[in-house]
CSV table of C-alpha atoms in Angstrom, one decimal:
chain,number,residue,atom,x,y,z
A,1,UNK,CA,-57.1,-33.4,7.7
A,2,UNK,CA,-58.6,-36.1,9.9
A,3,UNK,CA,-58.8,-33.9,13.0
A,4,UNK,CA,-60.5,-31.1,11.0
A,5,UNK,CA,-63.2,-32.6,12.2
A,6,UNK,CA,-63.5,-36.2,12.6
A,7,UNK,CA,-65.4,-35.1,15.6
A,8,UNK,CA,-67.3,-33.1,13.0
A,9,UNK,CA,-69.3,-31.8,15.5
A,10,UNK,CA,-70.1,-34.7,17.2
A,11,UNK,CA,-73.0,-35.4,15.1
A,12,UNK,CA,-75.9,-33.5,16.2
A,13,UNK,CA,-74.0,-33.5,19.4
A,14,UNK,CA,-76.3,-32.3,22.0
A,15,UNK,CA,-79.6,-32.0,20.2
A,16,UNK,CA,-81.0,-33.3,23.4
A,17,UNK,CA,-78.7,-31.4,25.8
A,18,UNK,CA,-81.1,-31.7,28.6
A,19,UNK,CA,-81.7,-34.1,31.4
A,20,UNK,CA,-84.3,-36.8,31.1
A,21,UNK,CA,-84.6,-36.9,34.8
A,22,UNK,CA,-85.6,-33.3,35.6
A,23,UNK,CA,-89.2,-32.4,36.3
A,24,UNK,CA,-90.5,-30.6,33.3
A,25,UNK,CA,-89.2,-30.7,29.7
A,26,UNK,CA,-91.7,-28.1,28.5
A,27,UNK,CA,-90.1,-25.1,26.9
A,28,UNK,CA,-91.1,-21.8,28.5
A,29,UNK,CA,-90.2,-18.2,27.5
A,30,UNK,CA,-87.7,-16.6,29.8
A,31,UNK,CA,-86.8,-13.0,30.2
A,32,UNK,CA,-83.1,-12.5,29.6
A,33,UNK,CA,-81.3,-12.6,33.0
A,34,UNK,CA,-78.8,-9.9,34.0
A,35,UNK,CA,-75.3,-10.9,33.4
A,36,UNK,CA,-73.4,-8.1,35.2
A,37,UNK,CA,-70.0,-9.9,35.2
A,38,UNK,CA,-70.1,-11.0,31.5
A,39,UNK,CA,-67.2,-9.5,29.6
A,40,UNK,CA,-67.6,-9.0,25.8
A,41,UNK,CA,-65.1,-10.8,23.7
A,42,UNK,CA,-65.6,-8.5,20.7
A,43,UNK,CA,-65.2,-11.4,18.2
A,44,UNK,CA,-67.9,-10.1,15.8
A,45,UNK,CA,-71.4,-11.3,15.0
A,46,UNK,CA,-73.1,-14.1,13.1
A,47,UNK,CA,-73.7,-14.0,9.4
A,48,UNK,CA,-77.3,-14.5,8.1
A,49,UNK,CA,-78.7,-14.2,11.6
A,50,UNK,CA,-82.2,-12.7,11.4
A,51,UNK,CA,-83.2,-13.1,15.0
A,52,UNK,CA,-81.9,-11.5,18.2
A,53,UNK,CA,-80.7,-13.3,21.3
A,54,UNK,CA,-83.5,-14.8,23.3
A,55,UNK,CA,-83.9,-17.1,26.3
A,56,UNK,CA,-86.1,-20.0,27.4
A,57,UNK,CA,-86.3,-22.3,30.3
A,58,UNK,CA,-86.4,-26.1,30.1
A,59,UNK,CA,-85.9,-28.7,32.8
A,60,UNK,CA,-85.7,-25.8,35.1
A,61,UNK,CA,-82.6,-24.4,33.5
A,62,UNK,CA,-82.1,-21.1,31.7
A,63,UNK,CA,-81.0,-21.4,28.1
A,64,UNK,CA,-80.0,-18.9,25.5
A,65,UNK,CA,-80.2,-19.1,21.7
A,66,UNK,CA,-79.3,-16.9,18.7
A,67,UNK,CA,-76.3,-15.7,20.5
A,68,UNK,CA,-74.4,-13.3,18.2
A,69,UNK,CA,-72.0,-11.6,20.7
A,70,UNK,CA,-69.7,-13.9,22.7
A,71,UNK,CA,-68.9,-13.1,26.3
A,72,UNK,CA,-66.8,-14.5,29.1
A,73,UNK,CA,-68.0,-14.6,32.7
A,74,UNK,CA,-65.5,-15.1,35.5
A,75,UNK,CA,-66.3,-17.1,38.7
A,76,UNK,CA,-63.3,-16.4,40.9
A,77,UNK,CA,-62.5,-18.3,44.2
A,78,UNK,CA,-62.7,-16.6,47.5
A,79,UNK,CA,-59.5,-14.8,48.6
A,80,UNK,CA,-57.0,-17.2,50.1
A,81,UNK,CA,-58.6,-20.2,48.4
A,82,UNK,CA,-57.3,-19.8,44.8
A,83,UNK,CA,-54.9,-22.4,43.6
A,84,UNK,CA,-53.8,-20.5,40.5
A,85,UNK,CA,-55.4,-22.8,37.9
A,86,UNK,CA,-58.1,-21.7,35.5
A,87,UNK,CA,-60.8,-23.6,33.7
A,88,UNK,CA,-62.8,-22.4,30.6
A,89,UNK,CA,-66.3,-23.8,30.8
A,90,UNK,CA,-68.2,-24.4,27.6
A,91,UNK,CA,-71.9,-25.3,27.9
A,92,UNK,CA,-73.6,-27.5,25.4
A,93,UNK,CA,-76.7,-27.2,23.2
A,94,UNK,CA,-76.0,-28.6,19.8
A,95,UNK,CA,-74.5,-25.2,18.7
A,96,UNK,CA,-78.1,-23.9,18.5
A,97,UNK,CA,-78.6,-22.9,22.1
A,98,UNK,CA,-76.5,-22.9,25.3
A,99,UNK,CA,-77.5,-24.6,28.6
A,100,UNK,CA,-76.0,-21.9,30.7
A,101,UNK,CA,-77.4,-23.0,34.0
A,102,UNK,CA,-76.5,-26.7,34.6
A,103,UNK,CA,-73.6,-26.8,32.1
A,104,UNK,CA,-72.2,-23.3,32.7
A,105,UNK,CA,-72.8,-21.3,35.8
A,106,UNK,CA,-73.4,-24.2,38.2
A,107,UNK,CA,-70.2,-25.9,37.1
A,108,UNK,CA,-68.2,-22.7,37.3
A,109,UNK,CA,-69.4,-22.1,40.8
A,110,UNK,CA,-68.5,-25.6,41.9
A,111,UNK,CA,-65.0,-25.1,40.4
A,112,UNK,CA,-64.5,-21.8,42.2
A,113,UNK,CA,-65.4,-23.5,45.5
A,114,UNK,CA,-62.5,-25.9,44.8
A,115,UNK,CA,-60.1,-23.0,44.3
A,116,UNK,CA,-60.2,-22.8,40.5
A,117,UNK,CA,-60.8,-19.6,38.6
A,118,UNK,CA,-63.6,-20.6,36.3
A,119,UNK,CA,-64.8,-18.8,33.2
A,120,UNK,CA,-68.1,-19.5,31.4
A,121,UNK,CA,-67.8,-19.1,27.7
A,122,UNK,CA,-71.0,-17.9,26.1
A,123,UNK,CA,-70.0,-18.6,22.5
A,124,UNK,CA,-71.8,-17.6,19.3
A,125,UNK,CA,-74.4,-20.0,17.9
A,126,UNK,CA,-75.9,-21.1,14.6
A,127,UNK,CA,-79.2,-19.3,13.9
A,128,UNK,CA,-82.6,-20.6,15.0
A,129,UNK,CA,-86.0,-19.3,14.1
A,130,UNK,CA,-87.2,-16.2,15.9
A,131,UNK,CA,-90.5,-17.6,17.2
A,132,UNK,CA,-90.3,-19.7,20.3
A,133,UNK,CA,-93.3,-21.7,19.2
A,134,UNK,CA,-91.5,-22.6,15.9
A,135,UNK,CA,-88.3,-23.4,17.8
A,136,UNK,CA,-90.3,-25.7,20.1
A,137,UNK,CA,-91.8,-27.5,17.1
A,138,UNK,CA,-88.3,-27.9,15.7
A,139,UNK,CA,-87.1,-29.3,19.0
A,140,UNK,CA,-90.0,-31.7,19.2
A,141,UNK,CA,-89.8,-32.9,15.7
A,142,UNK,CA,-89.7,-36.7,15.1
A,143,UNK,CA,-86.2,-38.2,15.1
A,144,UNK,CA,-85.0,-41.6,13.9
A,145,UNK,CA,-84.7,-44.2,16.6
A,146,UNK,CA,-81.3,-45.2,18.0
A,147,UNK,CA,-79.6,-48.1,16.3
A,148,UNK,CA,-80.6,-51.6,17.6
A,149,UNK,CA,-78.3,-53.5,19.8
A,150,UNK,CA,-77.4,-55.9,17.1
A,151,UNK,CA,-77.3,-53.5,14.2
A,152,UNK,CA,-74.2,-53.2,12.0
A,153,UNK,CA,-74.0,-49.5,12.9
A,154,UNK,CA,-73.7,-50.4,16.5
A,155,UNK,CA,-70.9,-52.8,15.9
A,156,UNK,CA,-68.8,-50.5,13.6
A,157,UNK,CA,-65.7,-49.2,15.3
A,158,UNK,CA,-65.7,-46.0,13.3
A,159,UNK,CA,-69.3,-44.9,12.4
A,160,UNK,CA,-70.0,-42.8,9.3
A,161,UNK,CA,-68.8,-39.2,9.6
A,162,UNK,CA,-71.5,-37.0,11.1
A,163,UNK,CA,-72.8,-33.8,9.6
A,164,UNK,CA,-70.0,-31.3,9.1
A,165,UNK,CA,-70.4,-27.8,10.7
A,166,UNK,CA,-68.4,-24.7,10.5
A,167,UNK,CA,-67.0,-23.9,13.9
A,168,UNK,CA,-64.8,-21.0,12.9
A,169,UNK,CA,-66.9,-18.5,15.0
A,170,UNK,CA,-66.9,-20.8,18.1
A,171,UNK,CA,-63.1,-21.5,17.8
A,172,UNK,CA,-62.5,-17.7,17.5
A,173,UNK,CA,-64.5,-17.2,20.7
A,174,UNK,CA,-62.6,-19.9,22.6
A,175,UNK,CA,-59.3,-18.4,21.4
A,176,UNK,CA,-60.4,-14.9,22.5
A,177,UNK,CA,-61.5,-16.3,25.9
A,178,UNK,CA,-58.1,-18.0,26.4
A,179,UNK,CA,-56.2,-14.8,25.3
A,180,UNK,CA,-58.3,-12.7,27.7
A,181,UNK,CA,-57.4,-15.0,30.6
A,182,UNK,CA,-53.7,-14.8,29.7
A,183,UNK,CA,-53.8,-11.0,29.4
A,184,UNK,CA,-55.6,-10.6,32.7
A,185,UNK,CA,-53.9,-13.4,34.5
A,186,UNK,CA,-52.3,-11.2,37.2
A,187,UNK,CA,-55.6,-9.5,37.9
A,188,UNK,CA,-57.4,-12.8,38.2
A,189,UNK,CA,-54.6,-14.8,40.0
A,190,UNK,CA,-54.1,-17.3,37.2
A,191,UNK,CA,-51.0,-19.3,36.4
A,192,UNK,CA,-50.9,-19.2,32.5
A,193,UNK,CA,-49.3,-22.6,32.5
A,194,UNK,CA,-52.4,-24.1,34.1
A,195,UNK,CA,-55.3,-23.0,32.0
A,196,UNK,CA,-57.6,-25.9,31.0
A,197,UNK,CA,-61.0,-26.3,29.3
A,198,UNK,CA,-64.0,-28.4,30.1
A,199,UNK,CA,-67.1,-28.7,27.9
A,200,UNK,CA,-70.4,-30.5,27.9
A,201,UNK,CA,-71.9,-32.1,24.8
A,202,UNK,CA,-71.5,-29.5,22.1
A,203,UNK,CA,-69.2,-27.7,24.5
A,204,UNK,CA,-67.2,-30.9,24.7
A,205,UNK,CA,-67.0,-30.8,20.9
A,206,UNK,CA,-65.7,-27.2,21.0
A,207,UNK,CA,-63.2,-28.2,23.7
A,208,UNK,CA,-62.0,-31.0,21.4
A,209,UNK,CA,-62.1,-28.8,18.3
A,210,UNK,CA,-60.0,-26.2,20.1
A,211,UNK,CA,-57.5,-28.9,21.2
A,212,UNK,CA,-57.1,-30.3,17.7
A,213,UNK,CA,-57.1,-27.1,15.7
A,214,UNK,CA,-56.2,-23.9,17.6
A,215,UNK,CA,-52.8,-22.4,16.9
A,216,UNK,CA,-52.9,-20.0,19.9
A,217,UNK,CA,-54.4,-22.0,22.8
A,218,UNK,CA,-52.0,-24.0,24.9
A,219,UNK,CA,-54.4,-25.8,27.1
A,220,UNK,CA,-52.9,-27.6,30.1
A,221,UNK,CA,-55.8,-30.1,30.4
A,222,UNK,CA,-59.1,-30.8,28.9
A,223,UNK,CA,-62.4,-32.4,30.1
A,224,UNK,CA,-64.9,-33.4,27.4
A,225,UNK,CA,-68.0,-34.4,29.2
A,226,UNK,CA,-70.5,-36.5,27.3
A,227,UNK,CA,-69.2,-35.5,23.9
A,228,UNK,CA,-68.6,-37.4,20.7
A,229,UNK,CA,-66.5,-40.6,21.1
A,230,UNK,CA,-65.2,-41.1,17.6
A,231,UNK,CA,-61.4,-41.4,16.9
A,232,UNK,CA,-59.3,-38.3,16.1
A,233,UNK,CA,-55.8,-37.4,15.0
A,234,UNK,CA,-54.1,-36.3,18.2
A,235,UNK,CA,-51.6,-33.5,18.0
A,236,UNK,CA,-48.1,-34.1,19.5
A,237,UNK,CA,-48.6,-31.4,22.1
A,238,UNK,CA,-52.1,-32.4,23.1
A,239,UNK,CA,-52.9,-32.0,26.8
A,240,UNK,CA,-54.0,-34.7,29.3
A,241,UNK,CA,-57.7,-35.6,29.0
A,242,UNK,CA,-60.4,-36.4,31.5
A,243,UNK,CA,-63.4,-37.9,29.6
A,244,UNK,CA,-66.8,-38.8,30.9
A,245,UNK,CA,-69.9,-40.4,29.4
A,246,UNK,CA,-72.8,-42.6,30.5
A,247,UNK,CA,-73.5,-46.0,28.8
A,248,UNK,CA,-77.1,-44.9,28.3
A,249,UNK,CA,-76.1,-41.7,26.5
A,250,UNK,CA,-77.2,-41.7,22.8
A,251,UNK,CA,-73.7,-40.4,21.9
A,252,UNK,CA,-71.9,-43.4,23.4
A,253,UNK,CA,-73.0,-46.3,21.2
A,254,UNK,CA,-70.2,-48.5,22.4
A,255,UNK,CA,-67.5,-46.3,21.0
A,256,UNK,CA,-64.1,-45.7,22.6
A,257,UNK,CA,-62.3,-44.1,19.6
A,258,UNK,CA,-61.2,-40.8,21.2
A,259,UNK,CA,-59.9,-42.7,24.3
A,260,UNK,CA,-58.0,-45.1,22.1
A,261,UNK,CA,-56.6,-42.2,20.1
A,262,UNK,CA,-55.2,-40.5,23.2
A,263,UNK,CA,-53.9,-43.7,24.6
A,264,UNK,CA,-52.1,-44.6,21.4
A,265,UNK,CA,-50.6,-41.2,21.2
A,266,UNK,CA,-49.0,-41.8,24.6
A,267,UNK,CA,-50.8,-38.8,26.3
A,268,UNK,CA,-52.4,-39.2,29.7
A,269,UNK,CA,-56.1,-40.0,29.6
A,270,UNK,CA,-58.6,-40.9,32.2
A,271,UNK,CA,-62.0,-42.3,31.1
A,272,UNK,CA,-65.1,-42.8,33.2
A,273,UNK,CA,-67.9,-44.8,31.6
A,274,UNK,CA,-70.9,-44.6,34.0
A,275,UNK,CA,-73.7,-47.1,34.1
A,276,UNK,CA,-76.4,-44.4,33.9
A,277,UNK,CA,-76.9,-40.7,33.6
A,278,UNK,CA,-78.2,-40.3,30.1
A,279,UNK,CA,-77.2,-37.1,28.3
A,280,UNK,CA,-77.0,-33.5,29.7
A,281,UNK,CA,-76.7,-34.4,33.3
A,282,UNK,CA,-74.5,-31.5,34.2
A,283,UNK,CA,-73.3,-31.9,37.8
A,284,UNK,CA,-75.7,-34.8,38.3
A,285,UNK,CA,-79.3,-36.1,38.5
A,286,UNK,CA,-81.0,-38.0,41.2
A,287,UNK,CA,-79.8,-41.5,41.9
A,288,UNK,CA,-77.4,-41.9,38.9
A,289,UNK,CA,-73.9,-43.3,39.1
A,290,UNK,CA,-72.6,-40.4,36.9
A,291,UNK,CA,-73.2,-38.0,39.8
A,292,UNK,CA,-69.7,-38.6,41.1
A,293,UNK,CA,-67.8,-37.5,38.0
A,294,UNK,CA,-67.1,-34.0,39.4
A,295,UNK,CA,-65.4,-35.3,42.5
A,296,UNK,CA,-63.3,-37.7,40.3
A,297,UNK,CA,-62.4,-34.7,38.1
A,298,UNK,CA,-61.2,-32.6,41.0
A,299,UNK,CA,-59.2,-35.7,42.3
A,300,UNK,CA,-57.7,-36.2,38.8
A,301,UNK,CA,-56.6,-32.5,38.7
A,302,UNK,CA,-55.0,-32.8,42.1
A,303,UNK,CA,-53.1,-36.0,41.3
A,304,UNK,CA,-51.8,-34.5,38.1
A,305,UNK,CA,-50.5,-31.4,39.9
A,306,UNK,CA,-52.9,-28.8,38.5
A,307,UNK,CA,-54.1,-27.7,42.0
A,308,UNK,CA,-50.6,-26.4,42.8
A,309,UNK,CA,-47.6,-25.2,40.8
A,310,UNK,CA,-46.6,-27.8,38.4
A,311,UNK,CA,-43.1,-29.1,38.4
A,312,UNK,CA,-40.8,-28.9,35.3
A,313,UNK,CA,-41.3,-32.6,34.8
A,314,UNK,CA,-45.1,-32.0,34.4
């Protein structure tokens, strides 16, 4: 089927899921931080995984790779501030690592300050080499240049399908996270009719993949942030979408396919194409127009009734 995965994993998705505007792109070893609130999802391991989970730091952010055990970490609002809505947060990293700082914990903390129960999904990843030096060499390998402004690839409305990847583990993790939030909704003060999902780069791909393929998740809204922009086959029950990308993001390439798909399906969609920001900007980078996306997202949630109990019409 077209939606099984015209997003196809958004190409290499976030092979560069880091900010070009941070101070230091060098990859440093990092001792695994404590994650006292991380709840195991018990979804199994990863086949053909020779290495154990390890961490590194790049652009000042903690990142994890070779994740074989998925977890969910709650970030709950202060008492009296909760609005009852919940957001699953899926960091990016090309399905090879997770940028858990700027695309996970920081975003969840910001959502909790706005009254949302936020949950960072640490999903299973495809294997990478055990040695950090070998991983660094792989990350720094030469890559083909972006298509020229006047190239035929740039002008094509629907580019050639990107490399297919098996996302069965990641979808299972997302479904388990959703089920856990539903099962513990009373404990966490969550309205099960207002559970949404937001993702960054590869996490945006997982958000979209879950929307298009899950039989168990009933997401109230989605927020793919700098994800793939190719067209998809939209399910009849698809949720409203808030979509963000910068024009200087290598994933953009002048494409509006997913926006057009949502629009033609008659489902509410809001799209922000920012002048600059590059890829992997998280909540923002210095002096970039994309820095206001989070405020726009919160406003969108408010206008659409997700900050308070939704009416029957919604």
